[in-house]
Amino acid sequence: MKATASANANIALIKYWGKRNEELILPQNSSVSVTLEGLKTVTTVDFDKKYKKDNFTLNGKKISGEPFERIAGFLNIIRKMAGSGLKAKIFSKNFFPTATGLASSSAGGATLALASSKAIGLDLNKKGLSLLARRNSGSASRSIEAGFVEWEKGEKEDGTDSFGKQVCDKDYWPEFRIIAGVLNEEEKKTKSRPGMKQSVQTCPFYKVWVENSEKQAKQIKKFILEKKFTKLGELAENNALMLHSVMFNTILPIVYFSEKTVEMIKAVRKWRASGLECYFTIDAGPQVKIICLEKDIPEIKRKLKGIKAIKKIYICKPGDGARLINKHLF
Ligand code: DP6
């Protein structure tokens, strides 16, 4: 059967970086994100006996090698759950740049969990879908739900308590915005998966990162629910800088920053000092995302026009979670 799902990427305010179980994709610390309207992926999955082997096409390109093996491994999990031996054909399309630190794996993993579970005949609830999406990519567990989402790290060894839970829906704080500025559309060099593994193994203060992020995840949920924007922005910025300190102090060092990243950080701080309230967050790529409120968008847009390094911007408000749609990609 064929099914198609649409999901939005999420950007973490408190980041996930490091696993305690590689196979089950269980994180070392809890993380909190916003699912963003407009950073969308659509995926169609068809399980049928006419397919002799699995095949996967992303943005019109047939995928092989390690990225394909990851998808095939995920399909094996689904097949086991459904007791099926059927092979699948998958088409996926990102409506924003792939693998540039704009969290394409989160939207992709969420659509894959929803479309493939439906296509194979499983009827999973949100928790089941998030648990499944997590097996594809950790951050995907947070894109099943709309709005602000916490991925609790969980305690259980089997991972059944490690999934994305909604903190509040997308309409709870409609003025909240994240501006993603694309600085460089080249694919990143160090992928998150091996990168975070190296950090767990070699960063001398990795444990501090885990304890601190765990605390910050609790704090930020409170700031979201109380709509305390200043406190939220300061905390998110601090967490992002700590993440990149961990990356810098990994052997070999992981440096996602480019000169343009530093230029953007300085610009945001300068704007803030002059009374324009905005904060930054940065993931596994050079892009700087600006956290702000709707009222300040015109002024921030005006200022961003003056920065030549920015090729394109996406202004995103809290968005929908993963959902099934009728328009198939093939
Ligand atoms: C820096 O979810 O892509 O974006 O679980 O290995 O697939 P895997 O990693 P992934 O890592 C995302 C890391 C991050 C921070 C975050 O989104 O929390």
Coordinates of C-alpha atoms and ligand atoms in Angstrom, one line a residue:
M1 CA 0.0 0.0 0.0
K2 CA 1.0 3.6 -0.6
A3 CA 1.0 6.5 1.9
T4 CA 2.4 10.0 1.9
A5 CA 3.3 12.2 4.8
S6 CA 4.3 15.8 5.3
A7 CA 6.3 17.1 8.3
N8 CA 8.2 20.2 9.3
A9 CA 11.7 20.3 10.5
N10 CA 12.3 21.4 14.1
I11 CA 15.1 23.5 15.5
A12 CA 16.2 22.7 19.0
L13 CA 16.4 25.4 21.7
I14 CA 18.1 22.9 24.0
K15 CA 20.2 20.6 21.8
Y16 CA 20.6 16.8 21.6
W17 CA 24.2 15.8 21.1
G18 CA 25.3 12.3 22.1
K19 CA 23.7 8.9 22.5
R20 CA 23.7 6.5 25.4
N21 CA 22.6 3.7 23.0
E22 CA 23.6 3.9 19.4
E23 CA 21.3 1.2 18.1
L24 CA 18.1 2.4 19.7
I25 CA 19.1 6.0 19.3
L26 CA 18.7 6.9 23.0
P27 CA 20.0 10.3 23.9
Q28 CA 22.3 11.3 26.8
N29 CA 20.2 14.4 27.6
S30 CA 16.7 15.7 27.0
S31 CA 16.2 18.3 24.4
V32 CA 13.5 20.9 23.5
S33 CA 12.6 22.2 20.1
V34 CA 10.1 24.2 18.0
T35 CA 8.5 22.5 15.0
L36 CA 8.7 25.1 12.2
E37 CA 6.1 26.0 9.6
G38 CA 7.6 26.1 6.2
L39 CA 10.7 23.9 6.6
K40 CA 8.8 21.0 5.0
T41 CA 9.5 17.5 3.8
V42 CA 7.1 15.2 1.9
T43 CA 7.7 11.5 1.7
T44 CA 5.7 8.8 -0.2
V45 CA 6.3 5.1 0.7
D46 CA 4.9 2.2 -1.2
F47 CA 5.2 -1.4 0.1
D48 CA 4.4 -3.9 -2.7
K49 CA 5.4 -7.3 -3.8
K50 CA 6.3 -5.9 -7.2
Y51 CA 9.5 -4.4 -5.7
K52 CA 12.4 -6.8 -5.6
K53 CA 14.5 -4.5 -3.3
D54 CA 14.1 -1.3 -1.4
N55 CA 14.9 1.9 -3.2
F56 CA 15.0 5.5 -2.1
T57 CA 15.0 8.7 -4.1
L58 CA 15.7 12.0 -2.4
N59 CA 15.1 15.3 -4.2
G60 CA 15.0 13.4 -7.5
K61 CA 18.4 11.6 -6.9
K62 CA 18.6 7.9 -6.3
I63 CA 20.4 7.3 -2.9
S64 CA 22.9 4.6 -2.3
G65 CA 25.7 3.8 0.2
E66 CA 25.5 4.7 3.8
P67 CA 22.4 7.0 3.6
F68 CA 20.6 4.2 1.8
E69 CA 21.7 1.6 4.4
R70 CA 20.2 3.8 7.1
I71 CA 16.9 3.8 5.4
A72 CA 17.0 0.1 4.7
G73 CA 17.8 -0.6 8.4
F74 CA 14.8 1.5 9.3
L75 CA 12.5 -0.3 6.9
N76 CA 13.7 -3.6 8.5
I77 CA 12.4 -2.3 11.9
I78 CA 9.0 -1.4 10.4
R79 CA 8.8 -4.8 8.6
K80 CA 9.6 -6.6 11.8
M81 CA 6.9 -4.6 13.7
A82 CA 4.3 -5.4 11.0
G83 CA 5.5 -9.0 10.4
S84 CA 5.9 -8.3 6.7
G85 CA 8.6 -9.1 4.1
L86 CA 7.5 -6.5 1.5
K87 CA 10.1 -4.2 -0.1
A88 CA 9.5 -0.5 -0.5
K89 CA 9.9 2.3 -2.9
I90 CA 10.4 5.7 -1.3
F91 CA 10.4 9.2 -2.8
S92 CA 11.2 12.1 -0.5
K93 CA 11.4 15.8 -1.2
N94 CA 12.7 18.6 1.0
F95 CA 11.4 22.0 0.4
F96 CA 14.5 23.6 1.9
P97 CA 18.3 22.9 1.6
T98 CA 19.3 19.4 2.6
A99 CA 22.0 18.6 5.2
T100 CA 23.1 22.2 5.8
G101 CA 22.2 22.4 9.5
L102 CA 18.6 23.2 8.7
A103 CA 17.5 20.0 10.4
S104 CA 16.4 18.2 7.2
S105 CA 16.9 14.8 9.0
S106 CA 14.2 15.7 11.6
A107 CA 11.5 16.4 9.0
G108 CA 12.6 13.4 6.8
G109 CA 12.6 11.0 9.7
A110 CA 9.2 12.0 10.9
T111 CA 7.6 11.7 7.4
L112 CA 9.3 8.3 6.9
A113 CA 7.9 7.0 10.2
L114 CA 4.4 8.2 9.5
A115 CA 4.2 7.2 5.8
S116 CA 5.9 3.9 6.1
S117 CA 4.0 2.7 9.2
K118 CA 0.7 3.7 7.4
A119 CA 1.8 2.1 4.1
I120 CA 2.6 -1.2 5.8
G121 CA -0.7 -1.3 7.7
L122 CA 0.3 -0.2 11.2
D123 CA -1.9 2.4 13.0
L124 CA 0.4 4.1 15.5
N125 CA -0.5 6.9 17.8
K126 CA 1.7 10.0 18.3
K127 CA 3.8 8.3 21.0
G128 CA 4.3 5.2 18.8
L129 CA 5.2 7.4 15.8
S130 CA 7.7 9.4 17.8
L131 CA 9.3 6.2 19.2
L132 CA 9.6 5.0 15.6
A133 CA 10.9 8.2 14.1
R134 CA 13.6 8.3 16.8
R135 CA 15.0 5.0 15.4
N136 CA 15.6 6.8 12.1
S137 CA 17.1 10.0 13.5
G138 CA 17.0 11.3 17.1
S139 CA 15.7 14.8 16.2
A140 CA 12.9 13.3 14.1
S141 CA 11.2 12.1 17.3
R142 CA 10.5 15.8 17.9
S143 CA 8.9 16.6 14.5
I144 CA 5.9 14.3 15.0
E145 CA 4.3 16.9 17.2
A146 CA 3.3 20.5 16.5
G147 CA 4.5 23.5 18.3
F148 CA 7.0 23.3 21.2
V149 CA 8.2 19.8 21.9
E150 CA 10.4 18.1 24.5
W151 CA 12.2 14.8 23.8
E152 CA 12.6 13.4 27.2
K153 CA 15.7 11.3 27.4
G154 CA 13.9 8.5 29.3
E155 CA 15.4 6.1 31.8
K156 CA 14.4 2.7 30.4
E157 CA 17.0 0.5 28.6
D158 CA 14.5 -0.5 25.9
G159 CA 13.8 3.2 25.1
T160 CA 10.1 3.0 25.5
D161 CA 10.0 6.2 27.5
S162 CA 12.2 8.2 25.2
F163 CA 10.0 10.1 22.8
G164 CA 8.8 13.6 21.8
K165 CA 6.0 15.2 23.9
Q166 CA 4.3 18.4 23.1
V167 CA 5.0 21.2 25.6
C168 CA 2.4 23.4 24.0
D169 CA 0.7 23.6 20.6
K170 CA 1.7 25.9 17.7
D171 CA -1.0 28.5 18.5
Y172 CA 0.1 28.9 22.2
W173 CA 2.7 31.5 21.3
P174 CA 1.9 32.6 17.8
E175 CA 4.3 35.6 17.9
F176 CA 7.3 33.4 18.3
R177 CA 9.6 33.3 15.3
I178 CA 12.8 31.6 14.1
I179 CA 14.6 33.1 11.1
A180 CA 16.8 30.6 9.4
G181 CA 19.4 32.4 7.3
V182 CA 21.1 30.2 4.7
L183 CA 24.7 31.2 4.5
N184 CA 26.2 28.4 2.5
E185 CA 24.2 25.7 0.8
E186 CA 27.1 23.2 0.6
E187 CA 26.6 19.9 2.4
K188 CA 28.4 19.8 5.7
K189 CA 31.6 17.8 6.2
T190 CA 31.1 16.1 9.5
K191 CA 27.8 14.4 9.9
S192 CA 26.0 14.7 13.2
R193 CA 26.0 11.0 13.9
P194 CA 29.7 10.2 13.9
G195 CA 30.4 13.7 15.3
M196 CA 28.3 13.3 18.4
K197 CA 29.7 9.8 19.0
Q198 CA 33.2 11.3 19.0
S199 CA 32.1 14.0 21.4
V200 CA 30.7 11.4 23.9
Q201 CA 34.0 9.5 23.7
T202 CA 36.6 12.3 23.7
C203 CA 35.2 15.7 25.0
P204 CA 36.7 16.1 28.5
F205 CA 33.7 18.0 29.8
Y206 CA 31.0 16.0 28.0
K207 CA 29.4 15.1 31.4
V208 CA 29.0 18.7 32.2
W209 CA 27.2 19.3 28.9
V210 CA 24.8 16.5 29.8
E211 CA 24.0 17.7 33.3
N212 CA 23.7 21.3 32.2
S213 CA 21.5 20.6 29.2
E214 CA 19.2 18.4 31.4
K215 CA 18.7 21.3 33.7
Q216 CA 18.3 23.8 30.9
A217 CA 15.6 21.6 29.2
K218 CA 13.5 21.9 32.4
Q219 CA 14.1 25.6 32.6
I220 CA 13.2 26.3 29.0
K221 CA 9.9 24.5 29.2
K222 CA 8.9 26.8 32.0
F223 CA 10.0 29.9 30.0
I224 CA 8.0 28.7 27.0
L225 CA 4.8 28.1 29.1
E226 CA 5.3 31.5 30.8
K227 CA 6.2 33.2 27.5
K228 CA 9.4 34.7 29.1
F229 CA 11.1 35.6 25.8
T230 CA 14.3 37.2 27.2
K231 CA 15.0 34.3 29.5
L232 CA 14.3 31.8 26.8
G233 CA 16.6 33.6 24.3
E234 CA 19.4 33.9 26.7
L235 CA 19.2 30.2 27.7
A236 CA 18.9 29.0 24.1
E237 CA 22.0 31.0 23.1
N238 CA 24.0 29.7 26.0
N239 CA 23.1 26.1 25.2
A240 CA 24.1 26.5 21.6
L241 CA 27.4 28.0 22.5
M242 CA 28.0 25.2 25.0
L243 CA 27.2 22.7 22.2
H244 CA 29.8 24.2 20.0
S245 CA 32.3 24.3 22.8
V246 CA 31.8 20.5 23.1
M247 CA 32.3 20.2 19.4
F248 CA 35.5 22.3 19.4
N249 CA 36.8 20.2 22.3
T250 CA 36.1 16.9 20.5
I251 CA 39.0 14.9 19.1
L252 CA 39.3 15.6 16.2
P253 CA 37.7 19.1 16.6
I254 CA 34.3 19.5 14.9
V255 CA 34.1 23.1 13.6
Y256 CA 30.8 23.9 11.9
F257 CA 31.4 27.7 12.2
S258 CA 32.5 29.6 9.2
E259 CA 33.7 33.2 9.1
K260 CA 30.1 34.1 8.2
T261 CA 28.8 32.4 11.3
V262 CA 31.0 34.5 13.5
E263 CA 29.9 37.6 11.6
M264 CA 26.3 36.8 12.2
I265 CA 26.8 36.1 15.9
K266 CA 28.4 39.5 16.3
A267 CA 25.6 41.2 14.3
V268 CA 22.9 39.6 16.5
R269 CA 24.7 40.7 19.7
K270 CA 25.1 44.2 18.3
W271 CA 21.5 44.5 17.3
R272 CA 20.5 43.3 20.8
A273 CA 22.7 45.8 22.5
S274 CA 21.0 48.5 20.5
G275 CA 17.6 47.4 21.8
L276 CA 16.4 45.0 19.1
E277 CA 15.7 41.8 21.0
C278 CA 16.9 38.7 19.2
Y279 CA 19.1 35.7 20.0
F280 CA 20.9 33.1 17.9
T281 CA 21.1 29.4 17.8
I282 CA 23.4 27.2 15.7
D283 CA 23.3 23.5 14.9
A284 CA 25.5 21.1 12.9
G285 CA 26.2 23.6 10.1
P286 CA 27.3 27.2 9.6
Q287 CA 23.7 28.6 9.5
V288 CA 22.7 31.0 12.2
K289 CA 19.1 30.9 13.3
I290 CA 17.7 34.0 14.9
I291 CA 15.1 33.7 17.6
C292 CA 12.8 36.7 17.8
L293 CA 9.2 37.9 18.1
E294 CA 6.9 38.8 15.2
K295 CA 6.9 42.5 16.1
D296 CA 10.7 42.8 15.4
I297 CA 10.6 40.9 12.0
P298 CA 10.5 44.0 9.7
E299 CA 13.5 45.6 11.5
I300 CA 15.5 42.3 11.6
K301 CA 14.7 41.7 7.9
R302 CA 16.0 45.2 7.1
K303 CA 19.2 44.6 8.9
L304 CA 19.7 41.1 7.3
K305 CA 19.5 42.8 3.9
G306 CA 22.8 44.5 4.8
I307 CA 24.6 41.1 5.3
K308 CA 25.9 39.9 2.0
A309 CA 26.8 36.4 3.2
I310 CA 23.1 35.5 3.5
K311 CA 21.7 33.9 0.4
K312 CA 18.2 33.3 1.5
I313 CA 16.0 33.5 4.7
Y314 CA 13.1 31.5 6.0
I315 CA 10.9 33.2 8.5
C316 CA 9.1 30.5 10.5
K317 CA 6.5 30.4 13.2
P318 CA 5.6 27.4 15.3
G319 CA 4.2 24.8 12.8
D320 CA 2.2 21.6 12.5
G321 CA 3.4 18.1 13.3
A322 CA 3.6 15.2 10.9
R323 CA 0.4 14.4 8.9
L324 CA -0.8 12.3 6.1
I325 CA -1.7 13.9 2.8
N326 CA -3.4 12.6 -0.3
K327 CA -1.0 14.0 -3.0
H328 CA 1.5 11.2 -3.6
L329 CA 5.0 11.9 -5.1
F330 CA 4.7 9.0 -7.5
Ligands
DP6_1 C1 22.8 19.4 16.3 O1 19.0 13.9 15.0 O2 20.5 14.4 13.0 O3 20.7 19.2 15.2 O4 20.1 10.8 15.9 O5 22.3 10.5 14.8 O6 20.3 11.0 13.4 P1 21.0 11.2 14.7 O7 21.3 12.8 14.8 P2 20.4 14.0 14.5 O8 21.2 15.2 15.4 C2 20.7 16.4 15.5 C3 21.7 17.2 16.3 C4 21.5 18.7 16.3 C5 20.8 19.1 17.6 C6 19.3 18.9 17.8 O9 18.6 18.9 16.8 O10 18.9 18.6 18.9

